[in-house]
Coordinates of C-alpha atoms and ligand atoms in Angstrom, one line a residue:
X902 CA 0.0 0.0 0.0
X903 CA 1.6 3.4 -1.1
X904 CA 1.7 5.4 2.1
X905 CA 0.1 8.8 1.9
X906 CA 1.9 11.5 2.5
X907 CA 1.4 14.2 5.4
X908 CA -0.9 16.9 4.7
X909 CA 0.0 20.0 6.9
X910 CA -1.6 22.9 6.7
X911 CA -1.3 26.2 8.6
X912 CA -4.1 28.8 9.6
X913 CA -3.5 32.4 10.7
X914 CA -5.9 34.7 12.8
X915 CA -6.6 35.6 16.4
X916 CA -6.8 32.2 18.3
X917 CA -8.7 31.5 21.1
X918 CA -8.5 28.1 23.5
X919 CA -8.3 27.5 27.1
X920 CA -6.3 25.4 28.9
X921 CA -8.5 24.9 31.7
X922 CA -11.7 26.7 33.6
X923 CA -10.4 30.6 33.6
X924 CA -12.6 31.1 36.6
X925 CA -14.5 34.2 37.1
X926 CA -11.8 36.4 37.4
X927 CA -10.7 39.1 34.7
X928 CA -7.1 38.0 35.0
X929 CA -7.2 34.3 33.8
X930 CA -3.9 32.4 33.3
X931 CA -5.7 29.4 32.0
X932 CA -6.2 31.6 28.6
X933 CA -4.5 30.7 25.3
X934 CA -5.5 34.2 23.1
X935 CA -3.0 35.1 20.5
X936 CA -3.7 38.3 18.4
X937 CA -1.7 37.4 15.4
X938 CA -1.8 33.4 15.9
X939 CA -0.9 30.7 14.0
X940 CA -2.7 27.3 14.0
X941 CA -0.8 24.0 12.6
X942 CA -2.8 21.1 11.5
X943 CA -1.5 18.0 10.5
X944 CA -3.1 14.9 9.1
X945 CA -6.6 16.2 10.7
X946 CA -5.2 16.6 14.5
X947 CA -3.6 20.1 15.8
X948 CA 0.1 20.3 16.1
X949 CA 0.6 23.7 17.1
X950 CA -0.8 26.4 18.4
X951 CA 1.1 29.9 19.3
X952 CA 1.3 33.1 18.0
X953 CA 2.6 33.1 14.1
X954 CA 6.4 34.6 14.6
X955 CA 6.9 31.6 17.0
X956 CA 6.0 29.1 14.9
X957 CA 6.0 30.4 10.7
X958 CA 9.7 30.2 10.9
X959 CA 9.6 26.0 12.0
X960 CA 6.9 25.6 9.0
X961 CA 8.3 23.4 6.1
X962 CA 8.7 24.7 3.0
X963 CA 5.9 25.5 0.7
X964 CA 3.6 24.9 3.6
X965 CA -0.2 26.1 3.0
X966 CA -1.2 29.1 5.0
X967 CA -4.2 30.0 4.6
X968 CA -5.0 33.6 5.7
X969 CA -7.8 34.6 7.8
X970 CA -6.2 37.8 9.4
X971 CA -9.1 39.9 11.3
X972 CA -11.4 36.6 11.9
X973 CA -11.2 34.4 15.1
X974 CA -10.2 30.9 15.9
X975 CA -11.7 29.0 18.3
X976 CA -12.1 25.0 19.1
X977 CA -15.4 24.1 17.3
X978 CA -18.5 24.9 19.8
X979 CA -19.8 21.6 21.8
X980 CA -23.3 21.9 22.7
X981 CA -24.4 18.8 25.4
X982 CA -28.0 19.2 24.6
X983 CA -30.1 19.5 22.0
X984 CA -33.2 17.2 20.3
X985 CA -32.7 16.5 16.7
X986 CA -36.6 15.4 15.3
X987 CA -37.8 18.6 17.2
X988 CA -35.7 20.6 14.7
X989 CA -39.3 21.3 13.0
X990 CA -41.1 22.4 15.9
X991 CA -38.6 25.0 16.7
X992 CA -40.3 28.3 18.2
X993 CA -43.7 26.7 19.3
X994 CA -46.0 28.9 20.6
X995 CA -46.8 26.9 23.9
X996 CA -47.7 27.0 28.0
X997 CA -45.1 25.3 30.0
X998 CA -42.9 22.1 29.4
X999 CA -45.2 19.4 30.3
X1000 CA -48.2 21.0 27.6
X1001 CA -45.6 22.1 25.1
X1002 CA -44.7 18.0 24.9
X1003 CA -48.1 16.9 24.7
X1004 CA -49.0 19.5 21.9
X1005 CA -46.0 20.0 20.3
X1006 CA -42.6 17.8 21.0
X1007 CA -44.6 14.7 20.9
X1008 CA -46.3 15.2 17.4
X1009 CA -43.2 16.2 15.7
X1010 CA -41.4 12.9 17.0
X1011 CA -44.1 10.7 15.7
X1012 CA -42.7 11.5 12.2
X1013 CA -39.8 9.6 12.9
X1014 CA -41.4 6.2 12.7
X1015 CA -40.7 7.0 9.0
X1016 CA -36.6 6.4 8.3
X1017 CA -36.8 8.6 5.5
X1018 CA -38.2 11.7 7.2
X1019 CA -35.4 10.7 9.4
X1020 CA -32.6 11.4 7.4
X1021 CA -33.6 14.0 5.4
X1022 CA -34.2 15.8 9.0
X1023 CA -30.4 14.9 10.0
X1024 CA -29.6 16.4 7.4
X1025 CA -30.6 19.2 7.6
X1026 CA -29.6 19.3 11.5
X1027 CA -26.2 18.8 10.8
X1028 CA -26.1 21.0 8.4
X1029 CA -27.3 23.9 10.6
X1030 CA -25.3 22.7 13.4
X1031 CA -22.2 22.9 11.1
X1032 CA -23.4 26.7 10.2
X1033 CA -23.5 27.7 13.4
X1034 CA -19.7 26.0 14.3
X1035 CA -21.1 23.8 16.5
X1036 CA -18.7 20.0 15.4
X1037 CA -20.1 18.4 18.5
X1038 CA -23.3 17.5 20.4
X1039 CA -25.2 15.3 23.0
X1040 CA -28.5 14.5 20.5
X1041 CA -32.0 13.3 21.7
X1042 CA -33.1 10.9 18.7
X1043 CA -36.6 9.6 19.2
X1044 CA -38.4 6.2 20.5
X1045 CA -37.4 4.8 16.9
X1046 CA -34.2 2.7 16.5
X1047 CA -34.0 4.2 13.3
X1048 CA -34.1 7.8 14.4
X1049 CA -31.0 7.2 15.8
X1050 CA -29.4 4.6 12.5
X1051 CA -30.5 7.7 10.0
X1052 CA -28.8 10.2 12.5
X1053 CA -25.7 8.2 13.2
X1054 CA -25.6 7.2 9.3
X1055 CA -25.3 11.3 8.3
X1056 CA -23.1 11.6 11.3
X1057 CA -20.8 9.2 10.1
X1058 CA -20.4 10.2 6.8
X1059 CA -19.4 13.4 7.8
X1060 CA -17.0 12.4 9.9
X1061 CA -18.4 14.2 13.2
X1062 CA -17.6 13.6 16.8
X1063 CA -21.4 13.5 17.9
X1064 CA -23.0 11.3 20.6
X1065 CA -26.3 10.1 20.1
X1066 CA -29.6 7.8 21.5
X1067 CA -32.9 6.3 21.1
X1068 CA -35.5 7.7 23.6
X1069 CA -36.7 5.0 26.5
X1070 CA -40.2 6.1 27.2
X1071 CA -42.8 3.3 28.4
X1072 CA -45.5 5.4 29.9
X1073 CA -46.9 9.0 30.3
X1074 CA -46.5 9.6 26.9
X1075 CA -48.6 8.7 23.6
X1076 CA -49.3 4.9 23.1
X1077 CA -47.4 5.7 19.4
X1078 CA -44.5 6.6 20.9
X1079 CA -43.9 4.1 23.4
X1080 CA -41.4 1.0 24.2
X1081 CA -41.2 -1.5 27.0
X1082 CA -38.7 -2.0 29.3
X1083 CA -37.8 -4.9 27.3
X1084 CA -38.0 -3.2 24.0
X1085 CA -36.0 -0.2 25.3
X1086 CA -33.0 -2.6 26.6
X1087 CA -33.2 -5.0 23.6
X1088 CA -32.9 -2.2 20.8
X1089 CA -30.7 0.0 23.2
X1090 CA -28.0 -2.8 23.3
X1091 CA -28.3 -3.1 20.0
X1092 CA -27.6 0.2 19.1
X1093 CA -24.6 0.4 21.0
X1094 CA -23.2 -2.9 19.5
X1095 CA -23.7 -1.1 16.0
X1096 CA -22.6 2.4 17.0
X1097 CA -20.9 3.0 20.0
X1098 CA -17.1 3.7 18.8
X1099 CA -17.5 3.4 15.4
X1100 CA -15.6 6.1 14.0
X1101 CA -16.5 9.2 16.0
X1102 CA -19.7 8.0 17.6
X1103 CA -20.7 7.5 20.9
X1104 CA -23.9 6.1 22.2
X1105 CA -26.5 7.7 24.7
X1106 CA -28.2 5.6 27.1
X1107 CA -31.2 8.2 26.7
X1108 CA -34.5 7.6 29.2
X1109 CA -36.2 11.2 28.5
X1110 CA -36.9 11.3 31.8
X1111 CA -37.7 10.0 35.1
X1112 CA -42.1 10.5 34.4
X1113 CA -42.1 9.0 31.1
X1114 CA -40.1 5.3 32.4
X1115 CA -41.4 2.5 34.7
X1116 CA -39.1 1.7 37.7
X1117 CA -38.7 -1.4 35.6
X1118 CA -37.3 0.9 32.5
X1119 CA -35.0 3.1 34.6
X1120 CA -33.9 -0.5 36.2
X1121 CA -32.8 -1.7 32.7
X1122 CA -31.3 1.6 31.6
X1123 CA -29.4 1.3 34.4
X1124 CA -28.2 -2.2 33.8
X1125 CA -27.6 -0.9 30.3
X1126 CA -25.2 1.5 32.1
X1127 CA -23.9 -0.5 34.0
X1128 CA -23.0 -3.2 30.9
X1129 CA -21.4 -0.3 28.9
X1130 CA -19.6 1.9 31.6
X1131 CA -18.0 4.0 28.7
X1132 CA -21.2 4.8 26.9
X1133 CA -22.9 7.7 28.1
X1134 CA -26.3 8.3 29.6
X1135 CA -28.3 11.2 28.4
X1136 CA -31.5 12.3 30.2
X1137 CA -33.3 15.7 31.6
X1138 CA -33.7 16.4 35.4
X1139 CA -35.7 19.3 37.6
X1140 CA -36.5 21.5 34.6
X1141 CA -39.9 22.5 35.7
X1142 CA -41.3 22.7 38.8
X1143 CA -44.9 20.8 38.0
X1144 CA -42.4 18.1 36.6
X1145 CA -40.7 18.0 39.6
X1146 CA -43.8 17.8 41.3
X1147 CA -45.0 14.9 39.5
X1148 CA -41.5 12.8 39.3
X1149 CA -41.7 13.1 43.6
X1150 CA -45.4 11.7 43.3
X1151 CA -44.4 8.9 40.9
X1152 CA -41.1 8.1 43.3
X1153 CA -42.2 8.9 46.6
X1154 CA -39.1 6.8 47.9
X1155 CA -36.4 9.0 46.3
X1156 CA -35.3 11.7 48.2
X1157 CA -34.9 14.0 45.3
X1158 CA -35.6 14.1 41.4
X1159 CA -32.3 13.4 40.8
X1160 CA -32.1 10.8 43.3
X1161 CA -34.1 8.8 41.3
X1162 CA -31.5 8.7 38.6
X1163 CA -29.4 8.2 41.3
X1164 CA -31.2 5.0 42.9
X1165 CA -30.9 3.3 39.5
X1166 CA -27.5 3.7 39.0
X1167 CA -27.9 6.6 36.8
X1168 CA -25.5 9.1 38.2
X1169 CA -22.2 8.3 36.8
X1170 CA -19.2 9.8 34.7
X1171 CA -20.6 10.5 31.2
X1172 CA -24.1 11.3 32.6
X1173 CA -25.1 14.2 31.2
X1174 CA -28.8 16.1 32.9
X1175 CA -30.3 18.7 30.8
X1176 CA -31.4 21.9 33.0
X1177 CA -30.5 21.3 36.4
X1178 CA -32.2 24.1 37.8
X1179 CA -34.6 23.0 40.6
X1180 CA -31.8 21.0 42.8
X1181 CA -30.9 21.1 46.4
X1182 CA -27.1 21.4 47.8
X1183 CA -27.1 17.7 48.1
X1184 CA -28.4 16.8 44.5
X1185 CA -25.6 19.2 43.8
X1186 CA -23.0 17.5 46.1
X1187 CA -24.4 13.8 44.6
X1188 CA -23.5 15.8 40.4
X1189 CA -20.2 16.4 41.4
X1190 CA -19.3 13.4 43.9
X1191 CA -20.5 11.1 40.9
X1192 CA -19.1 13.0 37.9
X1193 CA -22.1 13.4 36.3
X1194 CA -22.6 16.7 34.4
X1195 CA -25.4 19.7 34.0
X1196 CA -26.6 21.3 30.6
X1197 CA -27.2 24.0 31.3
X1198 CA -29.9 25.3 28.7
X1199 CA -30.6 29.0 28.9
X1200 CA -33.0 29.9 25.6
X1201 CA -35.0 26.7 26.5
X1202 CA -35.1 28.0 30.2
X1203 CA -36.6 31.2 29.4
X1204 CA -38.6 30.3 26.3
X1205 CA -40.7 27.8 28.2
X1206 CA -40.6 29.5 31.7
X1207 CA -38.7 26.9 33.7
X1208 CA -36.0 28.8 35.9
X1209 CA -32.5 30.4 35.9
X1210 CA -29.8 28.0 36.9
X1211 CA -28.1 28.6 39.5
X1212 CA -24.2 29.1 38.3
X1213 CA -23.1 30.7 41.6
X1214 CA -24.1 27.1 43.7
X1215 CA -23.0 24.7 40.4
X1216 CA -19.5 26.4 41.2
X1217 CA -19.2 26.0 44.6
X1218 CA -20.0 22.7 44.5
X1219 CA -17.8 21.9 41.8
X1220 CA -20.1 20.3 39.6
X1221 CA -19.3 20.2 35.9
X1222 CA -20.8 22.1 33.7
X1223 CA -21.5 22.6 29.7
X1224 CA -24.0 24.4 27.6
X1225 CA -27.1 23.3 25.5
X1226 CA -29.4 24.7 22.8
X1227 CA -31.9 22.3 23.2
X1228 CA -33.7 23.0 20.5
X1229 CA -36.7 22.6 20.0
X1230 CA -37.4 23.9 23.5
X1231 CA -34.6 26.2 22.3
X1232 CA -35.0 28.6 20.3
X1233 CA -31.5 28.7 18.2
X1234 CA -29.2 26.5 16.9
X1235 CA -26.5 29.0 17.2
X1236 CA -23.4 29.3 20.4
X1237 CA -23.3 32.6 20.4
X1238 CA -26.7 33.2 21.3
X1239 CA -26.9 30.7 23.9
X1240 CA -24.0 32.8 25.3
X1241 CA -26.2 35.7 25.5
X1242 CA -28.7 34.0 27.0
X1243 CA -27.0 31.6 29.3
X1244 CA -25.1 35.2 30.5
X1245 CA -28.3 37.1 31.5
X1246 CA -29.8 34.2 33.3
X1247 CA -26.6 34.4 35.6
X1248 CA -27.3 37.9 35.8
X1249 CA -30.4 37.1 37.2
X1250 CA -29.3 35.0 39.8
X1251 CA -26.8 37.5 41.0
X1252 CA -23.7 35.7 39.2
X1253 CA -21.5 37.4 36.5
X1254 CA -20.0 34.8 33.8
X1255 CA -17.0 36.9 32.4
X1256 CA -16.2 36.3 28.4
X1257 CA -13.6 33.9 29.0
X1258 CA -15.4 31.9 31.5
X1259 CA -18.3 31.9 28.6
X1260 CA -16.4 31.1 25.7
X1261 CA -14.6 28.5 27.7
X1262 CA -18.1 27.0 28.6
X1263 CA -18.7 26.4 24.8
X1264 CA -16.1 24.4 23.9
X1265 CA -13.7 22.8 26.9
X1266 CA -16.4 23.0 29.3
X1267 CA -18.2 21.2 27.1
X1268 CA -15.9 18.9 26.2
X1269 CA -15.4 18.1 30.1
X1270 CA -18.8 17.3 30.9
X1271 CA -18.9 15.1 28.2
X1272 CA -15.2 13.4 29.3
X1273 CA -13.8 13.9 25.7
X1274 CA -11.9 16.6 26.6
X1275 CA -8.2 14.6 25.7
X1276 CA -9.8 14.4 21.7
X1277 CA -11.5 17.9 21.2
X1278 CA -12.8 20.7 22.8
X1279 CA -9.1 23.1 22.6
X1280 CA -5.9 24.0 20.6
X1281 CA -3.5 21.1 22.6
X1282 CA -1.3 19.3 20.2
X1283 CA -3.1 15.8 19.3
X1284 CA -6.1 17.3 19.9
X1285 CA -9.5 16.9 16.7
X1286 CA -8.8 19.7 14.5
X1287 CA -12.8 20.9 14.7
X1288 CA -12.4 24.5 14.8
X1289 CA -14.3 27.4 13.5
X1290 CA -13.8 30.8 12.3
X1291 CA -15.7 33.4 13.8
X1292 CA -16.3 37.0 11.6
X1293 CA -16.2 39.9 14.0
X1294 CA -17.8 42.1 11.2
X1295 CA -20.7 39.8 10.5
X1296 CA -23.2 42.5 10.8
X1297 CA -22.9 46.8 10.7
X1298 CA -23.7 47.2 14.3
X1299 CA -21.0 44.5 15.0
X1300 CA -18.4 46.0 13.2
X1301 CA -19.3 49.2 14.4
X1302 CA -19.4 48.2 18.1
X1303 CA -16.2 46.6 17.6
X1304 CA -14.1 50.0 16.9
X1305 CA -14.6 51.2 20.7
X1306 CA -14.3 47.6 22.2
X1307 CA -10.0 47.8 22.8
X1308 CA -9.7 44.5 24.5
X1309 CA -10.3 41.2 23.5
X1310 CA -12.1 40.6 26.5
X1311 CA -14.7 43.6 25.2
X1312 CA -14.4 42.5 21.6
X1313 CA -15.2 38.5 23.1
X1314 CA -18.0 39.8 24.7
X1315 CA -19.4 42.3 22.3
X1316 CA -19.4 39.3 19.6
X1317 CA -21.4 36.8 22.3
X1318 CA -24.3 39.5 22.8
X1319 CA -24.3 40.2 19.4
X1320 CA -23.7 37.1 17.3
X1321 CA -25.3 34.8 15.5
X1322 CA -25.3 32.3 12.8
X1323 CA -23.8 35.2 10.4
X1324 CA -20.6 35.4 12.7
X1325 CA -19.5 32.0 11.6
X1326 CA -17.3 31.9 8.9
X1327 CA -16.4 28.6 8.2
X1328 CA -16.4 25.6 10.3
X1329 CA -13.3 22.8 10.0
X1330 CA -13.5 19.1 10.7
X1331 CA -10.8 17.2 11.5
X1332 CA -8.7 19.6 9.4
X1333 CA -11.4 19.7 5.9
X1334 CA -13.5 22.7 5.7
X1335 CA -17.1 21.4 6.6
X1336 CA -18.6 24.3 5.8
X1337 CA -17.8 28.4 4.9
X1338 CA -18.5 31.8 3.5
X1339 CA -14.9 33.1 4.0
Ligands
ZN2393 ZN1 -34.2 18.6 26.2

């Protein structure tokens, strides 16, 4: 076999990674921002990353550079929560969470019985993923095995690092959308036999949440878990208070919401909760003692009334933390808003999340919660070159605000209240240009 030879290629712009949580100081040594940088890619992983005169004079000869001087950097944004078949029922006009499933969320996933509607929707989710940088997430599929085969399938043949799973749901929900506890086990280990570590796929061991399972369901997603201790286990917890209500009436023996998670083994490295918001200092204590990780899901939050999370307790109790869209519950695909969002409902609560702290949130955060954080998620040699390029012109108010913001602290956050889908200018995986306007 004739080997291939090495493809290196150089980028140079303003680079942006972390090293580590930058805390909520100003001063934050754990920041990697170089204004004229210089990012060296070889055979799809990161080499280098420093600012250009370090590193230009060490390039080969002839080596590509490929100029995007003014633009941004960053590690490609990691969202760890978001629902693929409710990408068309996005921005329903609804009352709270539990009446927005029944009239809305529930309907859409119906569709997904049919494979074909299910991968023309991936499609089209990955795509808009991809446009708004985002080269990872933690993905709801549907009750439907083959939600999850179309989704993985598209996945694949991009060659994206994205973690996905088919919904365990048994009762409280539509007859058409239902499993059984054997069912859910049976086509869940399945799944994971197909799936799980095939290229860059993980699988989601994904009950939707603690109302919608039987104690015999939660007990065999839990032996699931407990079968595949790398695979990850995907669910929502204390979103809403009439859910939490209803979860305590259904497990009157659990101490908590999420100690019913807990009680079936649940709770666990590479457990990922969605919301997060209605816990106590012990469920708190219980997220960070087991390594499991919040979503923390700020449009969704708002948009369907469900609380502020409380980023001030998360941190004091050391529990780790990433960001989701959510979508459909959401109400954007895109980072950057999500940053705006996730920053006023701090604000709210009292608690100031500084620029770094945010952008560090949305793509090594992330990549913590999710425990992938030695493949992607920042600029360390070996790490997945997934990286996008971020405009800080994309709109005339931008680039106007942009000429009295002196710092790139000010510019950072002026861009995050800002932003949007039109900031991104191209997105990268694994070193190939996935998608771009620049
Ligand atoms: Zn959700």
């Amino acid at each position: 076999m004739k080997a291939r030879a090495p493809s290196l290629r150089a980028y140079r712009g303003s680079l942006l990674h972390f090293l580590g949580d930058p805390g909520d100081g100003d001063a934050a040594p754990a920041v990697q921002y170089f204004d004229d940088g210089l990012l060296v890619v070889e055979n799809g992983f990161v080499k280098a990353a420093d600012e250009a005169r370090m590193l230009l004079p060490a390039l080969p000869a002839g080596a590509q550079i490929v100029d995007y001087a003014g633009h941004l950097l960053l590690p490609g944004f990691i969202d760890t929560h978001i629902h693929y078949p409710q990408t068309d029922m996005i921005a329903a006009y609804a009352a709270q969470l539990l009446d927005w499933l029944d009239d809305h969320a529930f309907p859409a996933e119906h569709r997904f019985a049919d494979a074909g509607h299910a991968a023309e929707c991936s499609r089209f989710f990955l795509d808009e993923l991809l446009r708004n940088g985002t080269t990872t997430a933690l993905v709801f599929g549907t009750v439907h095995p083959s939600s999850v085969d179309a989704f993985f399938a598209q996945a694949e043949s991009r060659n994206l690092r994205m973690i996905a799973g088919k919904v365990l749901m048994d009762r409280n929900c539509p007859e058409y959308l239902r499993d059984t506890a054997h069912s859910g086990y049976r086509d869940s280990s399945a799944l994971i036999e197909k799936w799980d570590g095939r290229g860059r796929l993980h699988y989601a061991i994904t009950p939707r949440f603690a109302v919608t399972s039987s104690e015999a369901q939660l007990e065999s997603a839990g032996r699931l878990a407990a079968e595949h201790p790398g695979v990850f286990v995907h669910s929502h917890v204390a979103e809403n208070l009439k859910e939490v209500k209803w979860a305590r009436e259904l497990f009157p023996q659990a101490r908590s919401y999420l100690d019913i998670y807990e009680r079936f083994g649940l709770l666990r490295e590479r457990a990922v909760y969605a919301h997060c918001i209605h816990l106590d200092d012990e469920d708190r204590q219980r997220m960070t003692h087991t390594g499991a990780a919040a979503a923390v899901c700020a449009t969704s939050n708002l948009f369907l009334g469900s609380g502020l999370f409380d980023f001030a307790a998360a941190r004091r109790a050391g529990m780790r933390t990433g960001l989701g869209t959510d979508v459909g519950g959401g109400t954007s695909f895109s980072m950057l808003r999500t940053l705006a969002e996730t920053y006023k409902v701090a604000q709210m609560r009292g608690h100031r999340l500084t620029p770094w702290r945010s952008f560090y949130l949305a793509t090594l955060g992330g990549a913590k919660a999710l425990g992938l954080d030695d493949r992607i998620g920042s600029f360390a040699p070996g790490r997945e070159a997934d990286f996008v390029v971020l405009r800080m012109d994309s709109t005339p108010l931008i680039a106007r605000r942009m000429k009295t913001a002196h710092t790139p602290a000010e510019k950072l956050f002026a861009l995050m209240m800002l932003g949007d889908d039109r900031a991104v200018g191209a997105t990268y995986i694994m070193g190939e240009r996935a998608w771009g306007s620049l």
